[in-house]
Amino acid sequence: MTNLVLYRKYRPYSFKDFIGQEHIVKTITNEISSGTISHAYLFSGHRGTGKTTLARLFAKAINCQNPKGAEPCNKCPSCLEINEGKAIDIIEIDAASNRGIDEIRSIRESIKFAPNFLKYKVLILDEAHQLSKDAANALLKILEEPPSFAIFILATTEAHKMIPTIASRCQRFDFYKLSYNEIIKKLSIICKKEGIEIEEGALRTIASASEGSMRDAEGILNQVLSFLPGVRIKEEDIQVLLGIVKTDVITELTEYLIKKDKAGALKFVGEQIEKGIDLPEFTKALISYLRKLIILKIDANLIESIMPGETKESIAKAIKQSESFDEETLKRTIELLLEAENKSKYASIQQLPLELAIIEAIGI
Ligand SMILES: [Zn+2]
């Protein structure tokens, strides 16, 4: 089973099943139902946020022979051809591996002729910012005088690298990172349909680790399924798989920092290393936690945005710990840990920079 299995299997077939990016879906479906679609679109945003999925949905909807409003019927010959990936009028190109002028020239040739079967020829150009300069200029020429039956959708993770004259010819949509709840919603649907038993905490852990990318979230779920087929998936399974350091380990170490207990802190770190904890992940988790504390200290109202989906106990603990520090100490401690994180990459004793940082932080 590859990481992409679930991602492909659960790609939405209609706009109503597309989770997230509501601002874009609303505008695009309005354009489709009112017949005011553009000739060129620029889909920009973080990876795994649905750019190519939405591009394909759009291509299907505008070609559907029997649409219901903006929704494709998924039954007509056009929809079926597109769903089966057999539509030769839908051209998908990855500019990361086809970045030269010749590829764009061949697009120009093929776009000259009317569609073979569908109403529109749709060119989906992924990673469009990777085109060479000559290729980008050739693409610009096509965009300046597009045939009436051609639609261009350029997808990019780095819109600022696109040449401005191309970007200005496109209707631009910025894709947001998926929210924590949107990712959980999709994962829950998949688990339900697949008959997978999974703990709520496991879903939460996947959602945090995927950092707004649905593709990454589905990839993690896929991975855990191939390791643990047919069993109830627990939060701990995901933590082990991803090398995630448990929150209670971090809060316990933080407690030593608060109590200014050097011996206790060093002993605790030593024990964790004995247990085989991943030191870079451990340091990263500590820094990330202290970052949350300093933000909470500045404005406790930000709790929802920095600790989405955390349990009430974890939130209460974090608030209490943030109150036990003064802002300056927290700031200095984070700085020391950031330095230690860097130094440990080259240290002959890997944990030494972390230990020194802890000693110094407690001495503040
Ligand atoms: Zn259809």
Coordinates of N, CA and C in Angstrom, one line a residue, residues 178-361:
L178 N -5.4 23.6 5.5 CA -6.6 23.0 6.1 C -6.6 23.2 7.6
S179 N -7.8 23.5 8.1 CA -7.9 23.7 9.6 C -7.8 22.3 10.2
Y180 N -7.5 22.3 11.5 CA -7.5 21.1 12.3 C -8.8 20.3 12.2
N181 N -9.9 21.1 12.3 CA -11.2 20.4 12.3 C -11.6 19.8 10.9
E182 N -11.1 20.5 9.9 CA -11.4 20.1 8.5 C -10.6 18.7 8.3
I183 N -9.4 18.7 8.8 CA -8.6 17.4 8.6 C -9.3 16.3 9.4
I184 N -9.7 16.6 10.6 CA -10.3 15.5 11.4 C -11.6 15.0 10.7
K185 N -12.4 16.0 10.2 CA -13.6 15.6 9.5 C -13.4 14.6 8.4
K186 N -12.4 15.0 7.6 CA -12.1 14.1 6.4 C -11.6 12.7 6.9
L187 N -10.7 12.7 7.8 CA -10.1 11.5 8.3 C -11.2 10.6 8.9
S188 N -12.1 11.2 9.6 CA -13.2 10.5 10.3 C -14.1 9.8 9.2
I189 N -14.4 10.6 8.1 CA -15.2 10.0 7.0 C -14.5 8.8 6.4
I190 N -13.2 8.9 6.2 CA -12.4 7.8 5.6 C -12.4 6.6 6.5
C191 N -12.2 6.8 7.8 CA -12.1 5.7 8.8 C -13.5 5.0 8.9
K192 N -14.5 5.8 8.8 CA -15.9 5.2 8.9 C -16.1 4.3 7.7
K193 N -15.8 4.9 6.5 CA -16.1 4.1 5.3 C -15.2 2.9 5.2
E194 N -14.0 3.0 5.7 CA -13.1 1.8 5.6 C -13.3 0.8 6.8
G195 N -14.2 1.2 7.7 CA -14.4 0.3 8.9 C -13.2 0.3 9.8
I196 N -12.4 1.4 9.9 CA -11.3 1.5 10.7 C -11.7 2.0 12.1
E197 N -11.2 1.3 13.1 CA -11.5 1.8 14.5 C -10.3 2.7 14.9
I198 N -10.6 3.9 15.3 CA -9.5 4.8 15.7 C -9.9 5.7 16.8
E199 N -9.0 5.9 17.8 CA -9.2 6.7 18.9 C -9.3 8.2 18.5
E200 N -10.1 9.0 19.1 CA -10.2 10.4 18.9 C -8.8 11.1 19.0
G201 N -8.1 10.6 20.0 CA -6.7 11.2 20.3 C -5.8 10.9 19.1
A202 N -6.0 9.8 18.5 CA -5.1 9.4 17.3 C -5.4 10.3 16.2
L203 N -6.7 10.6 15.9 CA -7.1 11.5 14.9 C -6.5 12.9 15.1
R204 N -6.6 13.3 16.4 CA -6.0 14.7 16.8 C -4.5 14.7 16.5
T205 N -3.8 13.7 16.9 CA -2.4 13.6 16.7 C -2.0 13.7 15.2
I206 N -2.8 13.0 14.4 CA -2.5 13.1 12.9 C -2.8 14.5 12.4
A207 N -3.9 15.1 12.9 CA -4.2 16.4 12.4 C -3.2 17.4 12.8
S208 N -2.6 17.3 14.0 CA -1.6 18.3 14.3 C -0.3 18.1 13.5
A209 N 0.0 16.8 13.3 CA 1.3 16.5 12.7 C 1.3 16.9 11.2
S210 N 0.1 16.9 10.6 CA 0.0 17.1 9.1 C 0.1 18.6 8.8
E211 N 0.1 19.5 9.8 CA 0.3 20.9 9.5 C -0.5 21.5 8.4
G212 N -1.8 21.2 8.3 CA -2.6 21.8 7.3 C -2.6 21.1 6.0
S213 N -1.9 20.0 5.8 CA -1.9 19.3 4.5 C -2.8 18.1 4.6
M214 N -3.8 18.0 3.8 CA -4.7 16.9 3.8 C -4.0 15.6 3.3
R215 N -3.1 15.9 2.3 CA -2.4 14.8 1.7 C -1.5 14.1 2.7
D216 N -0.8 15.0 3.5 CA 0.1 14.4 4.6 C -0.8 13.6 5.6
A217 N -1.9 14.2 6.0 CA -2.8 13.5 7.0 C -3.2 12.2 6.5
E218 N -3.6 12.1 5.2 CA -4.0 10.8 4.7 C -2.9 9.9 4.5
G219 N -1.7 10.4 4.3 CA -0.5 9.6 4.1 C -0.1 9.0 5.5
I220 N -0.3 9.8 6.6 CA 0.1 9.2 7.9 C -0.9 8.1 8.2
L221 N -2.2 8.3 7.9 CA -3.2 7.3 8.2 C -2.9 6.0 7.4
N222 N -2.5 6.2 6.2 CA -2.2 5.1 5.3 C -1.0 4.3 5.9
Q223 N 0.0 5.0 6.4 CA 1.2 4.4 7.0 C 0.8 3.6 8.2
V224 N 0.0 4.2 9.1 CA -0.3 3.4 10.3 C -1.1 2.2 10.0
L225 N -2.0 2.3 8.9 CA -2.8 1.2 8.5 C -1.9 0.0 8.0
S226 N -0.8 0.4 7.3 CA 0.0 -0.7 6.8 C 0.8 -1.4 7.9
F227 N 1.1 -0.6 9.0 CA 1.8 -1.2 10.1 C 0.9 -2.0 11.0
L228 N -0.3 -1.5 11.2 CA -1.2 -2.1 12.1 C -2.6 -2.4 11.5
P229 N -2.5 -3.4 10.5 CA -3.8 -3.6 9.8 C -4.8 -4.3 10.8
G230 N -6.0 -3.9 10.7 CA -7.1 -4.6 11.4 C -7.2 -4.4 12.9
V231 N -6.5 -3.5 13.5 CA -6.6 -3.3 14.9 C -7.1 -1.9 15.2
R232 N -7.6 -1.7 16.4 CA -8.0 -0.4 16.8 C -6.8 0.5 17.0
I233 N -6.8 1.7 16.3 CA -5.6 2.5 16.3 C -5.7 3.5 17.5
K234 N -4.6 3.5 18.3 CA -4.5 4.3 19.5 C -3.6 5.5 19.2
E235 N -3.8 6.5 20.1 CA -3.0 7.8 20.0 C -1.6 7.4 20.1
E236 N -1.2 6.5 21.0 CA 0.2 6.1 21.1 C 0.8 5.5 19.9
D237 N 0.0 4.8 19.1 CA 0.5 4.2 17.9 C 1.0 5.3 16.9
I238 N 0.2 6.4 16.8 CA 0.6 7.5 15.9 C 1.8 8.2 16.5
Q239 N 1.9 8.3 17.8 CA 3.1 9.0 18.4 C 4.3 8.2 18.1
V240 N 4.2 6.9 18.3 CA 5.4 6.0 18.0 C 5.8 6.1 16.6
L241 N 4.8 6.0 15.7 CA 5.1 6.0 14.2 C 5.8 7.3 13.8
L242 N 5.3 8.4 14.4 CA 5.8 9.7 13.9 C 7.0 10.2 14.8
G243 N 7.3 9.4 15.8 CA 8.4 9.8 16.8 C 8.0 11.1 17.6
I244 N 6.7 11.2 17.8 CA 6.2 12.4 18.5 C 6.5 12.2 20.0
V245 N 7.0 13.3 20.7 CA 7.2 13.2 22.1 C 5.9 13.5 22.8
K246 N 5.6 12.7 23.8 CA 4.3 12.9 24.5 C 4.3 14.3 25.3
T247 N 3.2 14.9 25.3 CA 3.0 16.2 26.0 C 3.4 16.1 27.4
D248 N 3.0 15.0 28.1 CA 3.2 14.9 29.5 C 4.7 14.9 29.9
V249 N 5.5 14.3 28.9 CA 7.0 14.3 29.1 C 7.5 15.7 29.1
I250 N 7.0 16.5 28.2 CA 7.4 17.9 28.1 C 7.0 18.8 29.3
T251 N 5.7 18.5 29.7 CA 5.2 19.3 30.8 C 6.0 19.0 32.1
E252 N 6.4 17.7 32.2 CA 7.1 17.3 33.4 C 8.5 18.0 33.4
L253 N 9.2 18.0 32.3 CA 10.5 18.7 32.2 C 10.3 20.2 32.5
T254 N 9.2 20.8 32.0 CA 9.0 22.2 32.2 C 8.8 22.5 33.7
E255 N 8.2 21.5 34.4 CA 8.0 21.7 35.8 C 9.3 21.8 36.6
Y256 N 10.3 21.0 36.1 CA 11.7 21.1 36.7 C 12.2 22.5 36.5
L257 N 12.0 23.1 35.3 CA 12.5 24.4 34.9 C 11.8 25.4 35.9
I258 N 10.5 25.3 36.1 CA 9.8 26.2 36.9 C 10.3 26.1 38.4
K259 N 10.6 24.9 38.8 CA 11.1 24.8 40.2 C 12.5 25.0 40.4
K260 N 13.2 25.3 39.2 CA 14.6 25.6 39.2 C 15.4 24.5 39.8
D261 N 15.0 23.2 39.4 CA 15.6 22.0 40.0 C 16.6 21.5 38.9
K262 N 17.8 21.9 39.0 CA 18.8 21.5 38.0 C 19.0 20.0 38.0
A263 N 19.2 19.4 39.2 CA 19.5 18.0 39.3 C 18.3 17.2 38.8
G264 N 17.1 17.6 39.2 CA 15.9 16.8 38.7 C 15.8 16.9 37.2
A265 N 16.0 18.1 36.6 CA 15.9 18.3 35.2 C 16.9 17.4 34.4
L266 N 18.2 17.4 34.9 CA 19.2 16.6 34.2 C 18.9 15.1 34.3
K267 N 18.5 14.7 35.4 CA 18.2 13.3 35.7 C 17.0 12.9 34.7
F268 N 16.0 13.8 34.6 CA 14.9 13.5 33.8 C 15.2 13.4 32.3
V269 N 16.1 14.3 31.9 CA 16.5 14.3 30.5 C 17.3 12.9 30.2
G270 N 18.2 12.6 31.2 CA 19.0 11.4 31.1 C 18.1 10.1 30.9
E271 N 17.0 10.1 31.7 CA 16.1 9.0 31.7 C 15.4 8.9 30.4
Q272 N 15.0 10.0 29.8 CA 14.3 10.0 28.5 C 15.3 9.5 27.4
I273 N 16.5 9.9 27.5 CA 17.5 9.4 26.5 C 17.7 7.9 26.7
E274 N 17.8 7.5 27.9 CA 17.9 6.0 28.2 C 16.7 5.2 27.5
K275 N 15.6 5.9 27.6 CA 14.4 5.2 27.0 C 14.3 5.3 25.5
G276 N 15.4 5.9 24.9 CA 15.5 5.9 23.5 C 14.7 7.1 22.8
I277 N 14.5 8.2 23.5 CA 13.7 9.3 22.9 C 14.6 9.9 21.8
D278 N 13.9 10.4 20.8 CA 14.6 11.0 19.7 C 15.0 12.4 20.1
L279 N 16.3 12.7 20.3 CA 16.7 13.9 21.0 C 16.3 15.2 20.2
P280 N 16.5 15.2 18.8 CA 16.1 16.4 18.1 C 14.6 16.7 18.2
E281 N 13.8 15.6 18.2 CA 12.3 15.7 18.3 C 12.0 16.2 19.7
F282 N 12.7 15.7 20.7 CA 12.5 16.1 22.1 C 12.8 17.6 22.3
T283 N 13.9 18.1 21.8 CA 14.2 19.5 21.9 C 13.2 20.3 21.2
K284 N 12.8 19.9 20.0 CA 11.9 20.6 19.2 C 10.5 20.7 19.9
A285 N 10.1 19.6 20.5 CA 8.8 19.6 21.3 C 8.9 20.5 22.5
L286 N 10.0 20.6 23.1 CA 10.2 21.5 24.3 C 10.1 22.9 23.8
I287 N 10.8 23.2 22.8 CA 10.8 24.6 22.2 C 9.4 25.0 21.8
S288 N 8.7 24.1 21.1 CA 7.4 24.3 20.7 C 6.4 24.6 21.8
Y289 N 6.6 23.8 22.9 CA 5.7 24.0 24.1 C 6.0 25.3 24.8
L290 N 7.3 25.6 24.9 CA 7.6 26.9 25.6 C 7.1 28.1 24.8
R291 N 7.1 27.9 23.5 CA 6.6 29.0 22.6 C 5.1 29.2 22.9
K292 N 4.4 28.1 23.1 CA 3.0 28.2 23.4 C 2.8 28.9 24.7
L293 N 3.7 28.6 25.7 CA 3.5 29.3 27.0 C 3.8 30.8 26.9
I294 N 4.7 31.2 26.1 CA 5.0 32.6 26.0 C 3.9 33.3 25.3
I295 N 3.3 32.7 24.3 CA 2.2 33.3 23.6 C 1.0 33.4 24.6
L296 N 0.8 32.4 25.3 CA -0.3 32.4 26.3 C -0.1 33.5 27.3
K297 N 1.2 33.7 27.7 CA 1.5 34.7 28.7 C 1.1 36.1 28.1
I298 N 1.4 36.3 26.8 CA 1.1 37.6 26.2 C -0.4 37.8 26.0
D299 N -1.1 36.7 25.6 CA -2.5 36.8 25.4 C -3.2 35.4 25.5
A300 N -3.8 35.2 26.6 CA -4.4 33.9 26.9 C -5.6 33.6 25.9
N301 N -6.1 34.6 25.3 CA -7.2 34.4 24.3 C -6.7 33.6 23.1
L302 N -5.4 33.6 22.9 CA -4.9 32.9 21.7 C -4.9 31.4 21.8
I303 N -5.4 30.9 23.0 CA -5.3 29.5 23.3 C -5.8 28.6 22.2
E304 N -7.0 29.0 21.6 CA -7.6 28.1 20.6 C -6.8 28.0 19.3
S305 N -6.1 29.1 19.0 CA -5.3 29.0 17.7 C -4.0 28.3 17.9
I306 N -3.4 28.3 19.1 CA -2.1 27.7 19.3 C -2.2 26.3 19.8
M307 N -3.4 25.9 20.5 CA -3.5 24.6 21.0 C -4.9 24.0 20.5
P308 N -5.1 23.9 19.2 CA -6.4 23.4 18.7 C -6.6 22.0 19.1
G309 N -7.7 21.6 19.5 CA -8.1 20.2 19.8 C -7.4 19.6 21.0
E310 N -6.7 20.4 21.8 CA -6.0 19.8 23.0 C -7.1 19.6 24.1
T311 N -6.8 18.7 24.9 CA -7.8 18.4 26.0 C -7.8 19.5 27.0
K312 N -8.9 19.6 27.7 CA -9.1 20.6 28.8 C -7.9 20.6 29.8
E313 N -7.5 19.4 30.1 CA -6.4 19.2 31.1 C -5.1 19.8 30.6
S314 N -4.8 19.5 29.3 CA -3.6 20.0 28.8 C -3.6 21.5 28.7
I315 N -4.7 22.1 28.4 CA -4.9 23.5 28.3 C -4.7 24.2 29.7
A316 N -5.4 23.6 30.6 CA -5.3 24.1 32.0 C -3.9 24.1 32.5
K317 N -3.2 22.9 32.2 CA -1.8 22.8 32.6 C -0.9 23.8 32.0
A318 N -1.1 24.1 30.7 CA -0.3 25.0 30.0 C -0.5 26.4 30.5
I319 N -1.8 26.8 30.8 CA -2.0 28.1 31.4 C -1.3 28.3 32.7
K320 N -1.4 27.2 33.5 CA -0.8 27.3 34.9 C 0.7 27.4 34.7
Q321 N 1.3 26.6 33.8 CA 2.7 26.7 33.7 C 3.2 28.1 33.1
S322 N 2.4 28.6 32.2 CA 2.8 29.9 31.7 C 2.7 31.0 32.7
E323 N 1.8 30.9 33.7 CA 1.7 31.8 34.8 C 2.9 31.7 35.8
S324 N 3.6 30.5 35.8 CA 4.7 30.3 36.7 C 6.0 30.9 36.2
F325 N 6.0 31.3 34.9 CA 7.2 31.9 34.4 C 7.0 33.5 34.3
D326 N 8.2 34.2 34.3 CA 8.0 35.6 33.8 C 8.4 35.6 32.3
E327 N 7.9 36.6 31.6 CA 8.1 36.6 30.2 C 9.5 36.6 29.7
E328 N 10.4 37.4 30.5 CA 11.8 37.5 30.1 C 12.5 36.1 30.2
T329 N 12.2 35.4 31.3 CA 12.8 34.1 31.5 C 12.4 33.1 30.4
L330 N 11.1 33.1 30.1 CA 10.7 32.2 29.0 C 11.4 32.5 27.7
K331 N 11.5 33.8 27.4 CA 12.1 34.3 26.2 C 13.5 33.8 26.1
R332 N 14.2 34.0 27.2 CA 15.7 33.7 27.3 C 15.8 32.1 27.2
T333 N 14.9 31.4 27.9 CA 15.0 30.0 27.8 C 14.8 29.4 26.4
I334 N 13.9 30.0 25.7 CA 13.6 29.6 24.3 C 14.9 29.8 23.5
E335 N 15.5 31.0 23.7 CA 16.7 31.4 22.9 C 17.8 30.4 23.2
L336 N 18.0 30.0 24.4 CA 19.0 29.1 24.8 C 18.8 27.7 24.2
L337 N 17.5 27.3 24.1 CA 17.2 26.0 23.6 C 17.4 26.0 22.0
L338 N 17.0 27.1 21.4 CA 17.2 27.2 20.0 C 18.7 27.1 19.6
E339 N 19.6 27.8 20.4 CA 21.0 27.6 20.2 C 21.4 26.2 20.4
A340 N 20.9 25.5 21.5 CA 21.3 24.2 21.8 C 20.9 23.2 20.6
E341 N 19.7 23.5 20.1 CA 19.2 22.7 19.0 C 20.2 22.7 17.8
N342 N 20.7 23.9 17.5 CA 21.6 24.0 16.4 C 22.9 23.4 16.8
K343 N 23.4 23.6 18.0 CA 24.8 23.1 18.4 C 24.8 21.6 18.4
S344 N 23.6 21.0 18.8 CA 23.6 19.5 19.0 C 23.9 18.7 17.7
K345 N 23.6 19.4 16.5 CA 23.9 18.8 15.2 C 25.4 18.4 15.1
Y346 N 26.2 19.2 15.7 CA 27.7 19.0 15.6 C 28.4 18.6 16.9
A347 N 27.6 18.4 17.9 CA 28.2 18.1 19.2 C 28.7 16.6 19.3
S348 N 29.8 16.4 19.9 CA 30.3 15.0 20.0 C 29.5 14.2 21.0
I349 N 28.9 14.9 22.0 CA 27.9 14.3 22.9 C 26.6 15.0 22.6
Q350 N 25.7 14.3 21.9 CA 24.6 14.9 21.4 C 23.7 15.7 22.4
Q351 N 23.6 15.1 23.6 CA 22.7 15.8 24.5 C 23.3 16.9 25.3
L352 N 24.6 17.1 25.2 CA 25.3 18.1 26.0 C 24.8 19.5 25.8
P353 N 24.6 20.0 24.5 CA 24.1 21.4 24.4 C 22.7 21.5 25.1
L354 N 21.9 20.5 25.0 CA 20.6 20.6 25.7 C 20.8 20.7 27.2
E355 N 21.6 19.9 27.7 CA 21.9 19.9 29.2 C 22.4 21.3 29.6
L356 N 23.4 21.8 28.9 CA 24.0 23.1 29.2 C 22.9 24.2 29.2
A357 N 22.0 24.1 28.1 CA 21.0 25.1 28.0 C 20.0 25.1 29.2
I358 N 19.7 23.9 29.6 CA 18.8 23.7 30.8 C 19.5 24.3 32.1
I359 N 20.8 24.0 32.2 CA 21.5 24.5 33.4 C 21.5 26.0 33.4
E360 N 21.8 26.6 32.2 CA 21.8 28.0 32.1 C 20.4 28.6 32.3
A361 N 19.4 28.0 31.7 CA 18.0 28.5 31.8 C 17.6 28.5 33.3

